[in-house]
Short mmCIF file of C-alpha atoms in Angstrom, two decimals:
data_model
loop_
_atom_site.label_atom_id
_atom_site.label_comp_id
_atom_site.label_asym_id
_atom_site.label_seq_id
_atom_site.Cartn_x
_atom_site.Cartn_y
_atom_site.Cartn_z
CA MET A 10 34.50 -16.16 -22.38
CA ALA A 11 34.67 -15.14 -18.65
CA THR A 12 35.75 -17.57 -15.97
CA LYS A 13 33.24 -18.03 -12.77
CA LYS A 14 34.41 -16.52 -9.75
CA THR A 15 34.98 -18.84 -6.84
CA VAL A 16 35.20 -18.35 -3.21
CA ILE A 17 39.13 -18.19 -3.30
CA ASP A 18 38.85 -15.11 -6.00
CA PHE A 19 36.52 -13.48 -3.78
CA HIS A 20 39.03 -13.93 -0.78
CA GLN A 21 41.76 -12.37 -2.64
CA MET A 22 40.02 -9.75 -4.20
CA LYS A 23 38.97 -9.00 -0.48
CA ASP A 24 42.56 -9.00 0.18
CA LYS A 25 43.38 -6.85 -2.72
CA GLY A 26 40.89 -4.24 -2.11
CA GLU A 27 39.05 -5.13 -4.99
CA LYS A 28 35.82 -4.21 -4.74
CA ILE A 29 32.56 -7.21 -5.53
CA VAL A 30 30.17 -6.32 -7.68
CA PHE A 31 26.65 -7.88 -6.89
CA LEU A 32 23.72 -7.39 -8.24
CA THR A 33 19.76 -9.51 -7.94
CA ALA A 34 18.14 -11.30 -11.17
CA TYR A 35 15.53 -13.33 -11.57
CA ASP A 36 15.26 -14.31 -15.37
CA PHE A 37 17.25 -15.19 -18.07
CA PRO A 38 17.56 -11.85 -20.05
CA THR A 39 18.73 -9.80 -17.16
CA ALA A 40 21.40 -12.43 -15.65
CA LYS A 41 22.58 -12.56 -19.43
CA LEU A 42 22.93 -8.77 -19.59
CA GLN A 43 24.86 -8.98 -16.57
CA GLU A 44 27.48 -11.60 -17.30
CA GLU A 45 28.02 -9.44 -20.56
CA ALA A 46 28.46 -6.31 -17.95
CA GLY A 47 31.00 -8.31 -16.10
CA VAL A 48 28.85 -8.33 -12.48
CA ASP A 49 30.91 -10.54 -10.45
CA MET A 50 28.10 -12.32 -8.20
CA ILE A 51 24.41 -12.39 -8.78
CA LEU A 52 21.76 -13.02 -6.23
CA VAL A 53 18.70 -14.98 -7.12
CA GLY A 54 17.14 -12.85 -4.12
CA ASP A 55 13.70 -13.60 -2.26
CA SER A 56 12.80 -10.08 -3.40
CA LEU A 57 11.43 -11.83 -6.57
CA GLY A 58 8.34 -12.10 -4.87
CA MET A 59 8.08 -8.53 -5.04
CA VAL A 60 9.52 -7.24 -7.75
CA THR A 61 8.77 -10.39 -10.27
CA LEU A 62 5.47 -11.96 -8.89
CA GLY A 63 3.23 -9.02 -7.37
CA TYR A 64 3.50 -10.04 -3.49
CA GLU A 65 3.24 -7.31 -1.40
CA THR A 66 6.21 -9.01 0.61
CA THR A 67 8.75 -11.74 0.06
CA LEU A 68 6.90 -14.20 2.50
CA PRO A 69 4.71 -15.97 -0.25
CA VAL A 70 7.79 -17.11 -2.35
CA THR A 71 7.96 -20.48 -2.43
CA MET A 72 11.15 -23.33 -2.69
CA ASP A 73 9.77 -24.07 -6.40
CA ASP A 74 9.44 -20.43 -7.13
CA MET A 75 13.31 -20.15 -5.93
CA ILE A 76 14.23 -23.20 -8.02
CA ARG A 77 12.98 -22.13 -11.11
CA HIS A 78 13.96 -18.70 -11.12
CA CYS A 79 17.57 -20.08 -10.51
CA GLN A 80 17.32 -22.29 -12.99
CA ALA A 81 16.47 -19.22 -15.88
CA VAL A 82 19.34 -17.03 -14.42
CA ARG A 83 21.95 -20.23 -14.27
CA ARG A 84 21.06 -20.26 -18.28
CA GLY A 85 21.77 -16.67 -18.87
CA ALA A 86 24.30 -16.30 -17.11
CA PRO A 87 26.55 -19.61 -17.01
CA ASN A 88 29.83 -17.99 -16.35
CA THR A 89 28.69 -16.04 -13.51
CA PHE A 90 28.69 -16.77 -9.48
CA ILE A 91 25.20 -17.54 -8.18
CA VAL A 92 23.72 -16.93 -5.15
CA GLY A 93 20.35 -18.81 -4.32
CA ASP A 94 18.04 -16.57 -1.70
CA MET A 95 16.71 -19.63 1.03
CA PRO A 96 13.02 -18.43 1.01
CA TYR A 97 10.58 -18.12 4.19
CA MET A 98 10.38 -21.05 6.21
CA SER A 99 12.68 -23.07 4.03
CA TYR A 100 15.18 -23.52 6.80
CA GLN A 101 14.01 -22.05 10.10
CA THR A 102 12.49 -25.44 11.01
CA SER A 103 15.54 -27.88 11.46
CA ASP A 104 19.04 -28.37 10.63
CA GLU A 105 17.88 -31.56 8.24
CA GLN A 106 15.30 -29.23 6.14
CA ALA A 107 17.90 -26.52 6.19
CA VAL A 108 20.48 -28.88 4.09
CA GLU A 109 17.54 -30.35 2.51
CA ASN A 110 16.50 -27.37 0.45
CA ALA A 111 20.08 -25.86 0.58
CA GLY A 112 20.44 -29.28 -1.72
CA ARG A 113 17.90 -28.11 -3.90
CA PHE A 114 19.53 -25.05 -4.63
CA ILE A 115 22.58 -26.44 -6.09
CA LYS A 116 21.34 -29.62 -7.26
CA GLU A 117 18.35 -28.08 -9.26
CA GLY A 118 18.73 -24.78 -9.49
CA GLY A 119 22.64 -24.40 -10.41
CA CYS A 120 23.78 -22.46 -7.80
CA ASP A 121 27.19 -22.14 -6.45
CA ALA A 122 25.69 -21.11 -3.13
CA VAL A 123 22.70 -19.97 -0.77
CA LYS A 124 22.33 -17.19 1.28
CA LEU A 125 19.87 -17.00 4.78
CA GLU A 126 19.10 -14.97 6.95
CA GLY A 127 19.91 -14.35 10.88
CA GLY A 128 22.58 -14.49 13.64
CA SER A 129 23.57 -16.78 15.80
CA ARG A 130 19.90 -18.22 16.59
CA MET A 131 21.00 -19.61 12.68
CA ALA A 132 24.50 -20.78 13.55
CA SER A 133 23.42 -24.59 13.55
CA ARG A 134 21.72 -23.83 10.28
CA ILE A 135 24.59 -22.43 8.65
CA ARG A 136 27.22 -25.01 9.95
CA ALA A 137 25.09 -28.22 9.18
CA ILE A 138 24.74 -26.65 4.94
CA ASN A 139 28.76 -25.66 5.22
CA ASP A 140 29.29 -29.06 6.97
CA ALA A 141 27.23 -30.34 3.75
CA GLY A 142 29.76 -29.16 1.56
CA ILE A 143 27.96 -26.20 0.56
CA LEU A 144 28.75 -22.54 0.54
CA VAL A 145 26.48 -20.50 2.86
CA MET A 146 26.34 -16.56 2.59
CA GLY A 147 24.94 -14.95 6.18
CA HIS A 148 22.52 -12.38 6.15
CA LEU A 149 22.43 -9.26 8.70
CA GLY A 150 20.80 -6.03 9.38
CA LEU A 151 17.47 -5.32 8.03
CA THR A 152 16.13 -9.34 7.39
CA PRO A 153 12.87 -8.98 5.36
CA GLN A 154 11.96 -12.27 6.43
CA SER A 155 11.71 -11.01 9.90
CA MET A 156 10.41 -7.62 9.51
CA GLY A 157 7.17 -8.29 11.52
CA GLN A 158 9.59 -8.67 14.73
CA GLN A 159 11.68 -5.45 13.29
CA GLY A 160 8.86 -3.12 13.03
CA GLY A 161 8.61 -3.46 8.93
CA TYR A 162 11.22 -2.28 6.62
CA LYS A 163 13.60 0.00 8.71
CA ALA A 164 17.47 0.37 9.15
CA GLN A 165 19.08 -1.60 12.19
CA GLY A 166 22.07 -0.86 14.22
CA ARG A 167 20.76 3.01 14.88
CA ASN A 168 21.71 2.55 18.95
CA VAL A 169 24.82 1.39 20.70
CA GLU A 170 23.44 -1.59 21.63
CA ALA A 171 21.83 -2.85 18.68
CA ALA A 172 25.34 -1.99 16.63
CA LEU A 173 26.83 -3.67 19.00
CA LYS A 174 25.17 -6.80 18.58
CA LEU A 175 25.12 -6.39 15.06
CA VAL A 176 28.79 -6.73 15.55
CA GLU A 177 28.51 -9.56 17.68
CA GLU A 178 25.75 -11.58 15.29
CA ALA A 179 28.34 -11.52 12.31
CA LYS A 180 31.20 -12.90 14.20
CA ALA A 181 28.73 -15.92 15.41
CA VAL A 182 28.22 -16.47 11.57
CA GLU A 183 31.49 -16.17 10.35
CA ASN A 184 32.44 -18.53 13.24
CA ALA A 185 29.65 -20.94 11.95
CA GLY A 186 31.40 -20.97 8.54
CA ALA A 187 29.85 -18.71 6.22
CA PHE A 188 31.76 -17.71 3.28
CA SER A 189 30.31 -14.26 3.53
CA ILE A 190 28.12 -11.94 5.15
CA LEU A 191 25.38 -9.46 3.42
CA LEU A 192 24.85 -6.86 5.36
CA GLU A 193 21.62 -4.58 4.88
CA ALA A 194 20.37 -1.18 6.13
CA MET A 195 22.77 -0.29 9.01
CA PRO A 196 24.85 2.65 9.58
CA PRO A 197 28.08 2.60 7.50
CA GLU A 198 30.25 3.00 10.74
CA VAL A 199 28.47 -0.43 12.02
CA ALA A 200 29.21 -1.77 8.84
CA LYS A 201 32.90 -0.72 8.79
CA VAL A 202 33.81 -2.25 12.36
CA ILE A 203 32.12 -5.61 10.88
CA THR A 204 34.29 -5.67 7.55
CA ASP A 205 37.48 -4.64 9.43
CA ARG A 206 37.11 -7.53 12.16
CA ALA A 207 36.01 -10.11 9.39
CA GLU A 208 38.36 -12.82 7.60
CA ILE A 209 35.40 -13.40 4.97
CA PRO A 210 33.93 -10.98 2.30
CA ILE A 211 31.46 -8.83 3.66
CA LEU A 212 28.85 -7.31 1.51
CA GLY A 213 26.88 -4.08 1.69
CA ILE A 214 22.68 -3.12 0.71
CA GLY A 215 22.61 0.14 2.07
CA ALA A 216 25.55 -0.26 4.51
CA GLY A 217 27.25 2.20 3.15
CA PRO A 218 31.04 2.56 1.29
CA TYR A 219 33.41 0.48 3.35
CA THR A 220 32.30 -2.92 3.23
CA HIS A 221 34.06 -5.32 0.56
CA GLY A 222 31.18 -4.93 -2.23
CA GLN A 223 27.91 -4.19 -2.87
CA LEU A 224 24.55 -5.55 -3.73
CA VAL A 225 21.19 -3.44 -5.03
CA ILE A 226 18.53 -4.82 -6.65
CA TYR A 227 18.54 -4.42 -10.13
CA ALA A 228 15.15 -3.44 -10.19
CA ASP A 229 15.36 -0.60 -8.45
CA MET A 230 18.58 0.99 -9.35
CA VAL A 231 17.24 0.69 -13.32
CA GLY A 232 13.45 2.34 -12.56
CA MET A 233 11.45 -0.76 -12.88
CA PHE A 234 10.06 -1.44 -9.18
CA ASP A 235 7.98 1.62 -8.07
CA ALA A 236 6.57 0.94 -5.28
CA PHE A 237 8.81 2.03 -3.20
CA THR A 238 12.33 3.04 -3.46
CA PRO A 239 14.76 2.86 -0.34
CA LYS A 240 16.86 5.68 0.31
CA PHE A 241 20.33 3.58 -0.64
CA VAL A 242 19.18 3.15 -3.82
CA LYS A 243 21.20 5.09 -6.65
CA LYS A 244 19.07 5.07 -10.00
CA TYR A 245 21.01 4.58 -13.27
CA ALA A 246 18.56 4.43 -15.86
CA ASN A 247 14.40 4.93 -15.52
CA ILE A 248 13.32 1.82 -18.00
CA ARG A 249 10.10 1.67 -16.98
CA GLU A 250 9.44 5.22 -18.32
CA HIS A 251 10.83 4.04 -21.91
CA LEU A 252 8.75 0.90 -21.31
CA VAL A 253 5.49 2.49 -20.96
CA GLU A 254 6.18 4.96 -23.84
CA ALA A 255 7.08 2.01 -25.97
CA PHE A 256 3.67 0.54 -25.07
CA LYS A 257 1.39 3.48 -25.21
CA ALA A 258 2.88 3.97 -28.76
CA TYR A 259 2.25 0.70 -30.02
CA ALA A 260 -1.67 0.86 -28.32
CA ALA A 261 -1.79 4.08 -30.34
CA ASP A 262 -0.11 2.46 -33.89
CA VAL A 263 -2.72 -0.38 -33.33
CA ARG A 264 -5.97 0.98 -32.92
CA SER A 265 -5.03 3.91 -35.90
CA GLY A 266 -3.79 0.93 -38.25
CA ALA A 267 0.11 2.11 -38.08
CA PHE A 268 0.73 -1.18 -37.21
CA PRO A 269 1.56 -3.97 -38.89
CA VAL A 270 2.50 -2.35 -42.65
CA ILE A 271 1.85 -4.87 -45.56
CA LYS A 272 5.79 -5.68 -46.52
CA GLU A 273 7.41 -3.95 -43.40
CA HIS A 274 5.86 -5.93 -40.98
CA THR A 275 4.48 -9.36 -42.46
CA TYR A 276 5.19 -12.32 -44.46
CA ASN A 277 4.76 -11.89 -48.26
CA MET A 278 4.00 -14.32 -51.18
CA LYS A 279 5.13 -13.93 -54.42
CA GLU A 280 2.17 -11.87 -56.49
CA GLU A 281 1.63 -15.03 -58.90
CA THR A 282 1.30 -17.50 -55.69
CA VAL A 283 -1.14 -14.64 -54.12
CA GLN A 284 -3.16 -14.81 -57.33
CA GLU A 285 -3.44 -18.63 -57.25
CA PHE A 286 -4.08 -19.34 -53.79
CA LEU A 287 -7.09 -16.24 -54.32
CA GLU A 288 -8.84 -18.07 -57.50
CA ARG A 289 -7.95 -21.50 -55.79
CA VAL A 290 -9.83 -20.68 -52.39
CA LYS A 291 -12.92 -19.80 -54.16
CA GLU A 292 -13.08 -23.85 -54.64
CA ILE A 293 -13.32 -24.00 -50.75
#
């Protein structure tokens, strides 16, 4: 049985140049498979709003949604480090709100850490959660909860001023006490500068190869989510295609009468029991 990694292990991996493997999961079976595969860290992302719940954005996701899915993931991956993604408006209002909701992820959701979006403007939230004894992962670059301000799902830091701003924001998040930072959708050169200057593990999703580890949304990399596919995703399977074909084959078998087959797909009585049953049922 694998031993759950800790924040100390991630720092040691960073120092040794060992890449951290990070994936999203939203349910028990997916988390179970990821733990079997040896994933280092699982993010229960608010992306579940789009991938699992069918919303157009992540914004409608609630704390109760997140806690329920975190509980399922923890049951599936009891020996994996799990990060719970704080949903929209679960931490923006005040430090007190942020600490209370972060605590729910740990106490009710079974998470090892929480993640929240934003740079220097979220420094007090990160500091307050950290002061409460809870590990916090920062999130910079493309931050979906702020997509209105960013003009949609667009890469960030693509001009000099924007790139310099990201470097400054990363340092502010680190100084506030984050144990790690996720960089999303930015040029690799920007992510490399942030990574080289950081004293904490830096993880990337669409931020190039220079970070200390990589995250992808599992539904993207196995072809389960087809609304859109980000440029940075490499598809390792097309599970959607296989599932659609399986569902079609099942539908065809049911309609033709090929499924179920007596004895092969049914629970059977002994012949004498059948005869007795058929005789006695006439009396009812």
